[in-house]
Structures are given as C-alpha cells and as structure tokens.
Amino acid sequence: MNSTQIISISSLTKRYTLGASEIWALKGVDLSVRKGEFLSLVGSSGSGKSTLLNLIGGLDTPTSGLIETPTGKIGTMSPRELARYRAHFVGMIFQSFNLVPHRTAQANVELALYFTDAHPGDRAKLASDMLTHLGLKDRLHHRPADLSGGEQQRVAIARALVKNPEVLLADEPTGNLDRDNSLAICELLADWNRQGGTVIMVTHNLDLARQYSHRVLRMDYGVIVNETEGGLP
Amino acid sequence: MTVKDVLGMSFGNLWRMKTRSFLTISGVIIGIMALSSLLSFGVGMQQLASENFELLELFTSLQVLPHSVVRSEREDHTAADTTAPRVVMLNDSVMQDISRIPGVASVYPEDVFSARVECRGREANTSVYALLAQMGQSAPYSRMKKGRFFSSDSARETVIARELAVRLGFKQPDSILGQEIEVVTASMNPGAALPMFMSGGKVSPFREMRYKLTVCGLLKSDGLDEQPRQLIVPWITAQNMEKISFRSAFDILSMIRKGGKGYSSLTVRMKSYREFEAVRDTLEARGYRTFSIADQFEEMKKAFMIIDTMLGAVGMLALVVASLGIANTMIMSITERFREIGVMKSLGADDRHIQLLFLAESGVVGFIGGVVGLTFGWILTRIAAVVIMWWMEKQGQTGIDVFAMPWWLMLASVAFGVGVSLLAGALPSRRAAKVDPVHSLRHD
C-alpha cells in the first residue's frame, strides 16, 4: 500500500452459510482506494456491494483475502482492534438511517463519541456544532420520528462525521429519499470529500454515482466487472 | 465509554420502559424485603440472646454444683481408694479454694429454698434465693428494672421478679415497690414430735413460719425467658429464717450423705471471657461439677445458624423468582434493541461495551430493588416489632424487639440483590454482546 492509498483490498472473498447451502457474496475482489477519493459502487441487488462495504467498515470479517488500512489489516485484527477501527477510522451511513429512535438528534450524534477518545464534556458541543453545520440547528432536540427522511439522513451523516473519520462509508444513503433530498445528501458527502475525506458510496442511482464520484465500480455476482471514471475530475 | 455513560444509559433505558422496569424491580423488592426481614428476625433472636447473656454476665460466670468426686482426681488422694467417690460439700473452704484460681474475680454462695409468698391476700409458691448483698454490685443485679438491690445481708428487704409481682396481682409490677410481702416457710416443729407419735402420725411435725420483708427492687427481665430467680433475699436474713431448706427428697438424701448442708451452689465470676475456659477446665480438673450458659450458647449459635440458613432460603426463593423476571426483561430488551446494538457496534462499540451496558442495566435493577426492598423490609420489621411487643405486653410479658438490622445485613442485602440481578443478566448480556451487527442493522 503506497502513500496515496488509504485502503487496499486483495483477493477478498466472503462466504455465507445458509443451512446446507453456501453463498459466495464476494468471489475475489481486488481494489485500491486513494486517499481523498469519492468512489461509488453500483450493481444489482445481491451483487456484493453492501457486503464489500460491511467488510471495509469492519462490521464483518472476510472469509479470505486482505483489507489493508493505515490502522491495520482487517481479517487479522482482534475484535477489540476492529471495534477501535470502526470507532476512529470509518464512519457509516445507511439507507434506513439507523438512528436510535428514543434519542434526540443531538444524543444520536453524541453516541458516536462514546466510543472515541473525545472528552465526555466536549461531546454535546461537538454534536451540536456538527448538526448546526449540516443545517439542523433547530432540530437538535427532536427525536428521529419528528424529523423528515432528509433530516434523519443528515443526522446520520453528522453522527458519522462527528468523530472525524478517515473514510465515510455510505450504504445507499439516498435509497429512501426523494430527488431533492438525494441531491442534498450527495452534496454534503461531496463537500466533505472536497475537504479531503474519502467516501465510498453504494448506490443504485447511476446518475448520482457518475455526478459525484471520481470512479464508479460496477459489481456483479461478487466481483468488480467494470470501472468507469466519474463526473468529478 | 465512562462509568457515567454506562449508568446513564442504563437508567435511561429503565426509565423509558417504566411499567416493565417497575414490575421487574418489584420482584427484586419483594425478594430483598423477604430476605432482609427474615434474616433480621434470625439475627435479632441471636442478638437478643447474646445481649441478654452478656447482660447477665453469663459469658463470664459459671456455677459450681455439689458433686461426687473421685478421690484419685484430687490432689489429696491416696492410692488405697482410687475409685471411691466422695461428696464435695460447697462450703467456705471450697469457696476459698476456688477464689485462688487465676482468672477468678469472685465467688459467691447461693442458697435456695421453697416458700410461699403472700401479699394483699394473694399468694404464690416460688423458690427463694439467698444471696450476699455485695452481689448487687455486679450484673445482673447492678442494673435493676426499678428500685435497688438490698442494702445489707441482714436487711429485711427483698428483690422480686416482674413475673412474681404479676402473679401476686400487681398489674403494674412497678407498684409492688415499697410493699410488704410475707415469706412463708415450712419448719420442723420439735414440740410436735411427741404428739405426732402419740396420734399415730395424725399431727403434722411441720409448722408455718412467716417473715415480713419490704420489696426494694424489681428485677430486670427483658430476656427471652422469664427471670430464673423470682425472689431474692439477703443472705443473713435467709439464714435467720426457720425453714427446711430443700426442694425435693433428693436434697434430703444428699444432706444425709454429706453429713450436713453446704451451699446449694457457688457462682464463680471470671475477670473476663478470656479466662473462662481456663477457669472452667481448672475447676473440672479439681473435680467440681460446673454449669455455664457460655457452653450452651455455642450449641445455640449452631441452632441459630441453621435457623438463619432456613430463613435465608425462604427469602432466596422470592429472589430466585425475581431473577427469572430480570432475565426475561433483559431478553425482551435485547429483542427490542436489536438494531440499536448493531448501531452501537457500527459506531465502535465492542462486545465488552454491549455486555457491560446490559449487565449494568441488570445491576441497576438489583440496586434499586435492593435499596427499596431493604427499606420496605426494615419498615416491615418495625411494624412487626411493634405488633409483637404490643401482643407480649398484652399477655403480661415484657415486650421485646426480636428484629435486628445490623449494617452488615443491610449491605449484604443490597449486595445480594445486585449480585443475583447480575447473575440473572449475565446470560442475556452475553447474548446481546454476540449480536451480529450486519444482521441487526438490516433488522426491521
């Protein structure tokens, strides 16, 4: 892995066992992600996009192959090291937002700081600043149920970014949003990318992928089948 | 994640599910309430017995009783009659012998005879104890319930137990103080010997003797049993009473064998409990028969331990049921917060954090249940104590508090509540820690 790379993936496989049958979600993926890159993964359902994202996010462990990051190699990390990797190196957002329903927007964002080295006394301000930065100043004390889909996803982005990760992993972040909100969310991701952050986004929306990405990778049946340049220079 | 975070999240989750938390905690409350109040009873009984033993100086005193002694065991034995027993008469020389044993603080004689007591037209039969006036300086006579111990060995005064005062018709036993009572003894009537033979045994050889004494003190009697000495009279006053000093035919047989009458028993007081064993062993080595409550108390302690264990087991049953409730609540909580667990893991929580969060929640349930249960248990014991005291007093007994809640029992109850709750939450929390984040984040 050279200095411009932030993630290097080689011969990555993932097998799931469902009863007696085995499902190979990834069949040998090789991928190199540059620091500061906006990378989109597209493909049909079941092509392995989300599995790849989960493996990069340290939520799952590969069957074989390696994911190299500046903090270590996923697959060889201990569960505690992997948790620390998730806490510091990556931020994740999801299609269904995955906010904790009984916590306010601010409390949801603060939750991400519980597992970092942030001082407990600074958490509230950090969370509030991040939500204000994303245009949710008036929504700090609202619960997810009181927010629109776009607002919920912005809270989720705030939660992912508040811990200042190296890589933002977005799993179909616009899947539950209308066009305007989708564009707004992608703008937020692109804005963060412009500041030097690395984004890996899984999406079904090819137009958005082309518009906001440096590279678009198409996956099919657990392998990367195509790579095209995105709209970003 | 700090301890404050863990506790804050635990309290927050319990507060969010108020009804369920209330029901779960109620189980622990009932368990701890039962456990603490039952153990409080057991501990109270033991403490009461121990306190009364100490109050009566029963741990530092023993009684020496007349006994047959095998000569070979004595220092003055001869080889000729090693097995021939002789009777030790408890007299002044024996008292001196005993008082020289290291560790012995004092030796007092005690005499006992049967008499009838009369007062204001009421009468009661009882044993009368003759003691030295100086015994009033040591327990239990140094602390009278009311009044004082008699002033001298020849005073025409007496000290009476509460129960005897009640038997003599004093509903308020204190009011017997200053009253004059008559001690009626049976005495041999030498003048009746000839008429008795002449009448073929129809004339009684006995006569009644009456002695008026003023009640100067009421004995303290707050133990579990009634005061063993119901009526105590000064030593010389008793000696001057004409009486047949025996309570049964065995006493007469013993007198005949001893060729005279010694003291009924001797009370030996030790300087401290540390000397107790050494003094008792020395006395027994010298052939004296001894009796002490301290020896009996060791056996009683074993009995109390069994009682405590049984009471604790009953309380434990309630707590076991409560622990099932906790486990059920925790499992339901995992199901409900399945996705939340995944979210926390995606944010950097490891298995340890999740396990800690759920364990803390169980612990908080146990702690709240323990503290509230202990409080309720204490209130319950206070109410029960008042009712028991009221009932005992209504029955003419001295009311006693049979419950005790020492600090260690309070701490142990809360700690036990927390401990059982943590055990109940151990398996669910482990299950929560093992939740697959990928699966849970997709869960609806």
XYZ file of C-alpha atoms in Angstrom:
677
model
C 0.000 0.000 0.000
C 1.574 3.288 -1.114
C 1.150 6.706 0.481
C -1.714 7.752 -1.780
C -3.743 4.625 -0.969
C -5.951 4.537 2.059
C -7.490 1.105 1.536
C -6.040 -1.784 -0.385
C -8.107 -4.887 -0.980
C -6.741 -8.075 -2.442
C -8.392 -11.408 -3.284
C -11.265 -10.685 -0.927
C -13.901 -13.370 -0.554
C -16.908 -13.717 1.674
C -18.963 -16.843 2.058
C -22.237 -17.102 3.914
C -23.672 -20.395 5.006
C -27.446 -20.693 4.961
C -28.415 -24.109 6.216
C -26.793 -26.614 3.945
C -26.076 -24.163 1.134
C -23.140 -21.808 0.761
C -23.404 -18.381 -0.792
C -20.310 -16.638 -2.074
C -21.150 -12.950 -1.719
C -17.645 -11.913 -2.804
C -15.568 -14.081 -5.070
C -12.180 -12.383 -5.101
C -12.260 -8.626 -5.111
C -9.156 -6.554 -5.718
C -9.487 -2.860 -5.130
C -7.375 0.109 -4.242
C -8.934 3.253 -2.796
C -6.986 6.500 -2.929
C -6.973 8.962 -0.084
C -9.458 11.744 -0.778
C -11.302 9.717 -3.422
C -15.071 9.606 -3.894
C -15.763 6.055 -5.017
C -19.164 4.680 -5.953
C -20.152 1.044 -6.087
C -23.108 0.225 -8.264
C -24.728 -3.020 -9.249
C -27.874 -5.026 -8.921
C -29.186 -6.347 -5.622
C -27.114 -9.261 -4.356
C -24.068 -8.251 -6.336
C -21.984 -7.925 -3.163
C -21.782 -4.112 -2.849
C -23.057 -3.911 0.719
C -21.040 -6.960 1.751
C -17.904 -5.263 0.476
C -18.861 -2.073 2.346
C -19.504 -4.000 5.567
C -16.134 -5.688 5.290
C -14.383 -2.359 4.707
C -16.361 -0.957 7.645
C -15.132 -3.717 9.935
C -18.669 -4.923 10.650
C -17.872 -8.289 9.163
C -14.748 -10.327 8.606
C -13.641 -11.764 5.274
C -13.542 -15.474 4.511
C -10.221 -14.929 2.791
C -8.195 -12.095 1.362
C -6.996 -8.911 2.929
C -8.162 -5.392 3.530
C -5.206 -3.225 4.370
C -5.715 0.125 6.035
C -3.296 2.515 7.737
C -4.502 1.193 11.101
C -4.047 -2.479 10.278
C -5.262 -5.418 8.263
C -8.903 -6.394 8.612
C -9.014 -10.127 8.960
C -6.069 -10.203 11.316
C -7.355 -7.599 13.810
C -8.702 -8.729 17.155
C -12.375 -7.915 17.873
C -11.264 -5.058 20.109
C -8.933 -3.642 17.451
C -11.728 -3.944 14.927
C -14.083 -2.015 17.222
C -11.463 0.696 17.610
C -11.070 0.772 13.832
C -14.833 1.305 13.468
C -14.793 3.993 16.120
C -11.940 6.027 14.661
C -11.184 5.149 11.062
C -14.588 4.807 9.403
C -17.948 6.474 9.615
C -21.009 4.691 8.258
C -24.390 5.838 6.987
C -27.213 3.581 5.905
C -30.251 3.612 3.656
C -32.585 3.267 6.641
C -30.649 5.899 8.659
C -30.375 3.592 11.692
C -30.892 6.340 14.219
C -31.744 5.289 17.771
C -35.434 6.217 17.986
C -35.552 7.231 21.641
C -32.559 9.525 21.455
C -32.716 13.093 20.206
C -30.771 14.169 17.128
C -28.011 15.546 19.334
C -27.966 12.448 21.545
C -27.724 10.245 18.456
C -24.700 12.165 17.261
C -23.166 12.132 20.724
C -23.491 8.346 20.793
C -20.761 8.084 18.162
C -18.359 9.879 20.510
C -18.938 7.418 23.370
C -16.513 5.002 21.747
C -13.845 7.524 20.767
C -11.272 9.401 22.782
C -13.410 12.570 22.802
C -13.667 14.106 26.254
C -17.131 13.463 27.730
C -17.502 17.153 28.490
C -16.960 18.091 24.841
C -19.429 15.645 23.332
C -22.528 17.834 23.456
C -20.800 20.796 21.818
C -19.164 18.662 19.135
C -22.517 17.075 18.297
C -24.360 20.367 18.329
C -21.724 22.047 16.120
C -21.847 19.230 13.607
C -25.642 19.273 13.400
C -25.599 23.066 13.065
C -23.033 22.742 10.303
C -25.399 20.384 8.469
C -28.307 22.818 8.833
C -30.082 21.124 11.745
C -29.641 23.793 14.392
C -33.379 23.845 15.069
C -33.618 20.070 15.241
C -31.080 19.323 17.955
C -33.620 18.104 20.468
C -36.010 16.407 18.079
C -36.339 12.666 18.031
C -35.954 10.813 14.690
C -39.719 10.294 14.427
C -40.158 14.084 14.378
C -37.706 14.551 11.510
C -38.157 14.145 7.742
C -36.231 11.478 5.876
C -33.705 14.018 4.606
C -33.201 15.413 8.086
C -32.772 11.930 9.549
C -30.103 11.137 6.972
C -28.344 14.407 7.773
C -28.363 13.436 11.441
C -26.881 10.080 10.420
C -24.188 11.900 8.391
C -23.499 14.162 11.372
C -23.143 11.058 13.532
C -20.714 9.518 11.058
C -18.637 12.678 10.622
C -18.542 13.978 14.194
C -15.746 11.571 15.093
C -13.720 12.878 12.141
C -13.133 9.549 10.367
C -10.700 8.900 7.519
C -13.288 7.141 5.385
C -17.025 7.620 5.086
C -18.935 4.506 4.031
C -22.412 5.220 2.694
C -24.697 2.272 2.019
C -27.394 3.525 -0.348
C -27.744 6.818 1.562
C -30.327 8.169 -0.857
C -32.343 4.982 -1.206
C -35.200 6.264 0.951
C -35.105 9.881 -0.203
C -36.693 11.913 -2.963
C -34.581 13.530 -5.678
C -34.062 16.878 -3.946
C -33.068 15.291 -0.671
C -30.861 12.800 -2.507
C -29.012 15.633 -4.188
C -28.691 17.495 -0.905
C -27.216 14.431 0.810
C -24.797 13.806 -2.044
C -23.754 17.454 -1.870
C -22.930 17.021 1.816
C -20.830 13.946 1.037
C -19.104 15.716 -1.845
C -18.466 18.728 0.348
C -16.796 16.550 2.959
C -14.841 14.826 0.185
C -13.645 18.195 -1.094
C -12.206 18.833 2.360
C -10.045 15.733 1.982
C -12.278 12.939 3.245
C -12.552 9.635 1.431
C -16.058 8.461 0.503
C -17.154 5.020 -0.606
C -20.815 5.048 -1.584
C -23.015 2.131 -2.527
C -25.913 3.222 -4.710
C -28.428 2.072 -7.253
C -28.587 5.559 -8.684
C -26.074 5.570 -11.528
C -26.684 9.237 -12.318
C -25.754 10.325 -8.811
C -22.780 7.978 -8.826
C -21.471 9.453 -12.068
C -22.189 13.019 -10.958
C -20.409 12.923 -7.598
C -17.723 10.253 -7.922
C -14.188 10.107 -9.148
C -14.661 6.461 -10.038
C -17.678 4.224 -10.435
C -17.239 0.474 -9.999
C -19.894 -1.942 -11.167
C -20.207 -5.186 -9.289
C -21.935 -8.355 -10.363
C -22.023 -11.769 -8.700
C -19.408 -10.854 -6.145
C -16.772 -9.409 -8.427
C -15.983 -5.983 -9.864
C -16.881 -6.215 -13.520
C -16.445 -2.667 -14.711
C -14.714 0.555 -13.695
C -15.539 3.969 -15.198
C -14.455 7.489 -14.470
C -16.986 9.605 -12.597
C -18.003 13.191 -13.077
C -15.513 14.527 -10.605
C -12.135 15.431 -12.009
C -17.259 4.971 27.384
C -17.214 6.093 31.001
C -18.961 4.593 34.039
C -21.247 7.624 33.998
C -22.193 6.849 30.377
C -22.959 3.225 31.217
C -25.059 4.110 34.258
C -26.748 6.984 32.430
C -27.761 4.704 29.557
C -28.933 2.013 31.992
C -31.096 4.397 33.997
C -32.347 5.970 30.753
C -33.436 2.627 29.335
C -35.178 1.630 32.540
C -36.913 4.994 32.752
C -38.082 4.681 29.136
C -39.800 1.365 29.891
C -41.343 2.486 33.157
C -44.049 -0.128 33.597
C -41.841 -3.054 32.714
C -38.997 -1.744 34.839
C -41.361 -1.170 37.735
C -42.634 -4.750 37.534
C -39.140 -6.203 37.240
C -37.818 -4.111 40.108
C -40.898 -5.022 42.169
C -39.832 -8.655 42.002
C -36.432 -7.780 43.420
C -38.041 -5.531 46.036
C -40.234 -8.386 47.252
C -37.283 -10.785 47.257
C -34.981 -8.477 49.191
C -37.800 -7.442 51.521
C -38.469 -11.102 52.363
C -34.801 -11.957 52.663
C -33.826 -8.979 54.810
C -36.826 -9.160 57.140
C -36.499 -12.924 57.672
C -32.781 -12.672 58.297
C -33.443 -9.664 60.510
C -35.623 -11.930 62.631
C -32.941 -14.624 62.830
C -30.197 -12.136 63.601
C -32.447 -10.333 66.080
C -33.149 -13.508 68.011
C -29.484 -14.379 68.156
C -28.504 -10.848 69.121
C -31.172 -10.747 71.786
C -29.967 -13.990 73.298
C -26.364 -12.851 73.131
C -27.139 -9.432 74.623
C -29.047 -10.962 77.484
C -26.311 -13.452 78.122
C -23.834 -10.601 78.246
C -26.153 -8.502 80.372
C -26.469 -11.295 82.871
C -22.714 -11.848 82.689
C -23.384 -15.407 81.655
C -20.334 -15.433 79.438
C -18.085 -14.598 82.390
C -19.715 -16.659 85.085
C -20.388 -20.261 85.854
C -21.985 -22.224 88.600
C -20.275 -24.844 90.684
C -22.648 -27.563 91.846
C -22.278 -30.173 94.578
C -20.879 -33.312 93.071
C -19.377 -36.682 93.813
C -15.652 -36.520 93.256
C -13.395 -39.453 92.629
C -10.546 -39.162 95.115
C -7.850 -40.084 92.646
C -8.623 -36.898 90.768
C -7.900 -34.811 93.814
C -4.508 -33.694 94.978
C -5.004 -35.282 98.405
C -5.814 -38.723 97.083
C -4.377 -41.914 98.440
C -3.505 -44.972 96.411
C -5.800 -47.157 98.506
C -9.129 -45.792 97.410
C -8.689 -44.512 93.928
C -12.229 -45.265 92.852
C -14.212 -44.478 95.974
C -16.210 -41.337 95.360
C -16.795 -38.742 97.978
C -19.183 -35.835 98.030
C -17.845 -32.339 97.853
C -19.738 -30.038 100.145
C -19.767 -26.499 98.840
C -18.597 -24.654 101.939
C -16.336 -21.742 102.805
C -13.108 -23.698 102.344
C -14.206 -24.687 98.822
C -15.016 -21.052 98.146
C -11.522 -20.052 99.214
C -10.020 -22.810 97.104
C -11.872 -21.587 94.043
C -11.168 -17.916 94.660
C -7.436 -18.632 94.455
C -7.698 -19.980 90.886
C -6.056 -17.471 88.482
C -8.660 -15.565 86.489
C -11.375 -15.826 89.125
C -12.692 -12.424 90.124
C -15.074 -13.508 92.861
C -17.011 -16.459 94.287
C -20.456 -16.101 95.793
C -22.517 -18.724 97.577
C -26.139 -19.261 96.729
C -28.787 -20.951 98.782
C -32.249 -21.855 97.712
C -35.374 -22.957 99.499
C -39.054 -23.237 98.720
C -41.578 -20.849 100.180
C -44.985 -19.343 99.733
C -45.209 -15.610 99.177
C -48.255 -13.652 100.261
C -49.203 -10.086 99.585
C -52.525 -8.258 99.841
C -54.440 -11.518 100.077
C -52.799 -13.088 97.040
C -50.242 -15.872 97.284
C -47.772 -17.664 95.049
C -45.336 -20.539 95.544
C -41.779 -19.943 94.485
C -38.134 -20.744 95.085
C -36.373 -18.208 97.249
C -32.728 -17.440 96.556
C -30.435 -16.191 99.271
C -27.568 -14.046 98.038
C -24.939 -11.736 99.514
C -25.669 -8.021 99.342
C -22.374 -7.420 97.534
C -23.768 -9.280 94.520
C -25.799 -6.151 93.905
C -22.620 -4.574 92.566
C -22.381 -6.938 89.618
C -24.697 -7.965 86.810
C -27.485 -8.714 86.576
C -28.315 -7.196 89.950
C -26.361 -3.997 89.349
C -28.987 -2.976 86.857
C -32.437 -3.337 88.339
C -35.561 -2.644 86.368
C -36.801 -0.478 89.202
C -35.597 0.206 92.719
C -32.359 -1.216 94.109
C -30.706 -4.369 95.413
C -30.992 -4.925 99.169
C -28.759 -2.747 101.307
C -27.179 -5.369 103.587
C -27.012 -9.091 104.216
C -29.338 -8.729 107.205
C -31.794 -6.217 105.749
C -35.448 -7.167 105.902
C -35.758 -6.441 102.232
C -36.304 -8.451 99.111
C -35.907 -8.189 95.381
C -38.669 -9.578 93.237
C -39.072 -10.569 89.610
C -41.682 -8.923 87.453
C -43.452 -12.218 86.795
C -43.896 -12.941 90.508
C -45.280 -9.434 91.054
C -47.841 -10.135 88.322
C -48.676 -13.484 89.940
C -49.277 -11.619 93.185
C -51.865 -9.479 91.454
C -49.849 -6.397 90.576
C -50.948 -5.467 87.056
C -48.381 -2.708 87.170
C -45.409 -4.671 88.539
C -43.571 -1.442 89.420
C -46.207 -0.674 92.029
C -45.038 -3.568 94.223
C -42.005 -1.480 95.199
C -42.237 -0.473 98.878
C -44.948 -3.058 99.530
C -44.598 -5.525 102.353
C -44.723 -9.203 101.449
C -44.754 -12.271 103.656
C -42.412 -15.172 103.002
C -43.983 -18.283 104.456
C -41.558 -21.138 105.105
C -42.060 -24.661 106.334
C -40.124 -25.513 109.501
C -39.761 -28.536 111.732
C -41.854 -28.297 114.874
C -39.844 -30.090 117.606
C -42.760 -29.787 120.027
C -44.951 -31.737 117.682
C -42.751 -34.812 117.636
C -44.312 -36.424 120.698
C -47.949 -35.618 119.762
C -47.195 -36.939 116.260
C -46.092 -40.320 117.663
C -48.961 -40.336 120.139
C -51.516 -39.621 117.430
C -50.048 -42.177 115.080
C -48.869 -39.552 112.607
C -52.085 -37.529 112.562
C -50.359 -34.426 113.953
C -48.035 -32.694 111.473
C -44.375 -32.335 112.526
C -44.161 -29.105 110.494
C -45.235 -25.580 111.110
C -45.500 -22.409 109.120
C -43.116 -19.529 109.755
C -43.872 -16.023 108.456
C -41.319 -13.334 107.674
C -42.235 -9.849 106.553
C -39.964 -8.260 104.006
C -40.214 -4.994 102.093
C -39.810 -5.100 98.320
C -36.900 -2.795 97.477
C -36.196 -3.754 93.882
C -37.744 -5.161 90.744
C -35.517 -7.453 88.689
C -34.827 -6.605 85.094
C -36.409 -9.206 82.893
C -36.148 -8.429 79.222
C -34.740 -11.719 78.139
C -36.376 -14.427 76.104
C -37.241 -16.472 79.171
C -38.692 -15.401 82.447
C -36.258 -14.389 85.151
C -35.000 -17.658 86.754
C -34.719 -16.086 90.232
C -38.173 -14.910 91.200
C -37.455 -13.840 94.766
C -34.089 -12.937 96.279
C -33.497 -12.324 99.945
C -30.375 -11.174 101.879
C -28.013 -13.931 102.916
C -28.174 -13.483 106.736
C -31.902 -12.731 106.649
C -32.357 -16.081 104.926
C -30.085 -17.876 107.387
C -32.185 -16.488 110.250
C -35.367 -17.835 108.733
C -36.558 -21.078 110.195
C -37.015 -23.312 107.208
C -36.474 -26.716 105.812
C -34.005 -25.831 103.119
C -34.781 -28.368 100.479
C -36.886 -28.550 97.432
C -37.098 -32.269 96.966
C -36.380 -35.590 98.600
C -33.103 -35.673 96.664
C -31.879 -32.698 98.682
C -32.585 -34.603 101.916
C -30.768 -37.683 100.628
C -27.837 -35.523 99.614
C -27.772 -33.841 103.040
C -27.779 -37.179 104.793
C -24.881 -38.393 102.675
C -22.829 -35.210 103.105
C -23.461 -35.201 106.788
C -24.556 -31.615 106.708
C -25.640 -28.915 104.415
C -23.362 -26.773 102.292
C -24.358 -24.101 99.830
C -26.775 -25.004 97.064
C -24.293 -23.734 94.518
C -21.471 -21.285 94.076
C -21.352 -18.580 91.450
C -17.863 -18.023 90.063
C -17.206 -14.823 88.165
C -14.218 -14.521 85.859
C -12.244 -11.359 85.255
C -13.028 -11.616 81.532
C -14.357 -14.070 78.975
C -10.753 -14.866 78.000
C -10.257 -16.611 81.347
C -13.485 -18.555 81.076
C -12.156 -21.729 79.529
C -9.047 -21.910 81.708
C -11.036 -21.441 84.930
C -13.678 -23.961 83.912
C -11.020 -26.516 82.970
C -9.215 -25.987 86.299
C -12.445 -26.413 88.252
C -13.320 -29.577 86.396
C -9.784 -30.892 86.826
C -10.215 -30.392 90.560
C -13.377 -32.421 90.461
C -16.018 -29.720 90.659
C -19.084 -30.054 88.546
C -19.696 -26.883 86.632
C -22.533 -25.480 84.610
C -22.306 -22.468 82.346
C -24.540 -20.857 79.792
C -21.500 -19.955 77.705
C -21.098 -23.635 76.812
C -24.756 -23.877 75.950
C -24.516 -20.743 73.835
C -22.068 -22.354 71.416
C -24.709 -25.005 70.767
C -27.348 -22.302 70.484
C -25.223 -20.488 67.908
C -25.255 -23.597 65.744
C -29.027 -23.757 66.061
C -29.296 -20.066 65.155
C -27.102 -20.661 62.125
C -29.455 -23.380 60.926
C -32.452 -21.126 61.542
C -30.773 -18.255 59.672
C -29.974 -20.547 56.763
C -33.559 -21.747 56.579
C -34.957 -18.231 56.813
C -32.469 -17.086 54.186
C -33.503 -19.950 51.919
C -37.144 -18.865 52.111
C -36.132 -15.298 51.223
C -33.923 -16.630 48.457
C -36.882 -18.347 46.818
C -38.541 -14.986 46.265
C -35.305 -13.620 44.896
C -34.875 -16.547 42.507
C -38.335 -15.839 41.098
C -37.343 -12.182 40.762
C -34.168 -13.161 38.940
C -36.234 -15.014 36.339
C -38.156 -11.785 35.820
C -34.915 -9.882 35.336
C -33.629 -12.412 32.827
C -36.916 -12.220 30.925
C -36.821 -8.412 30.894
C -33.261 -8.396 29.627
C -34.031 -10.842 26.834
C -37.015 -8.722 25.782
C -34.811 -5.670 25.907
C -32.297 -7.310 23.569
C -35.026 -8.132 21.078
C -36.327 -4.579 21.171
C -32.912 -3.001 20.947
C -31.532 -5.433 18.414
C -30.922 -2.710 15.835
C -29.581 -0.295 18.463
C -26.950 -2.861 19.387
C -25.928 -3.034 15.737
C -25.773 0.755 15.513
C -23.553 0.937 18.572
C -21.277 -1.724 17.147
C -21.063 0.164 13.835
C -20.051 3.229 15.845
C -17.215 1.395 17.538
C -18.702 -0.486 20.477
C -17.097 -3.852 21.056
C -18.673 -6.912 22.672
C -17.401 -5.805 26.061
C -19.215 -2.447 25.834
C -22.520 -4.074 24.918
C -22.201 -6.717 27.615
C -21.362 -4.037 30.159
C -24.394 -1.950 29.167
C -26.815 -4.829 29.666
C -25.095 -6.055 32.818
C -25.233 -2.542 34.226
C -28.936 -2.434 33.498
C -29.415 -5.669 35.463
C -27.226 -4.291 38.213
C -29.256 -1.075 38.398
C -32.445 -3.153 38.675
C -30.813 -5.103 41.509
C -29.519 -1.983 43.222
C -32.818 -0.090 43.130
C -34.689 -3.259 44.110
C -32.162 -3.930 46.853
C -32.305 -0.465 48.392
C -36.093 -0.146 48.159
C -36.579 -3.773 49.263
C -34.317 -3.224 52.234
C -36.214 -0.053 53.164
C -39.542 -1.870 52.915
C -38.076 -4.831 54.805
C -36.951 -2.515 57.577
C -40.385 -0.863 57.730
C -41.970 -4.329 57.823
C -39.770 -5.440 60.720
C -40.559 -2.232 62.634
C -44.286 -2.792 62.201
C -43.925 -6.452 63.160
C -41.812 -5.499 66.192
C -44.449 -3.044 67.418
C -47.218 -5.628 66.954
C -45.213 -8.367 68.706
C -44.321 -6.061 71.610
C -47.930 -4.966 71.942
C -49.080 -8.585 71.966
C -46.466 -9.677 74.510
C -47.331 -6.817 76.824
C -50.987 -7.675 76.451
C -50.105 -11.189 77.579
C -48.361 -9.805 80.679
C -44.851 -10.293 79.272
C -42.127 -7.752 78.792
C -42.206 -6.606 75.178
C -39.036 -7.390 73.292
C -37.814 -6.384 69.849
C -36.994 -9.628 68.071
C -35.696 -7.952 64.898
C -32.247 -6.554 64.281
C -30.945 -4.921 61.143
C -27.186 -4.503 61.602
C -25.219 -2.576 58.985
C -23.684 -5.747 57.559
C -27.137 -7.206 56.944
C -28.187 -4.033 55.121
C -25.057 -4.056 52.965
C -25.324 -7.784 52.352
C -28.991 -7.484 51.314
C -28.291 -4.789 48.731
C -25.143 -6.564 47.547
C -27.090 -9.792 47.269
C -29.827 -8.066 45.248
C -27.214 -6.644 42.884
C -25.374 -9.963 42.730
C -28.450 -12.028 41.900
C -29.526 -9.446 39.319
C -26.094 -9.510 37.691
C -26.252 -13.298 37.565
C -29.708 -13.117 36.020
C -28.450 -10.598 33.471
C -25.224 -12.444 32.691
C -26.579 -14.741 30.012
C -28.776 -12.148 28.255
C -25.930 -9.624 28.256
C -23.620 -12.189 26.725
C -26.228 -12.834 24.081
C -26.505 -9.091 23.416
C -22.735 -8.840 23.043
C -22.767 -11.576 20.409
C -25.338 -9.833 18.189
C -24.123 -9.731 14.597
C -24.108 -6.036 13.611
C -24.655 -6.749 9.897
C -27.738 -8.783 10.724
C -29.078 -6.323 13.269
C -28.629 -3.275 11.017
C -30.835 -4.939 8.418
C -33.379 -5.978 11.037
C -36.818 -4.351 10.950
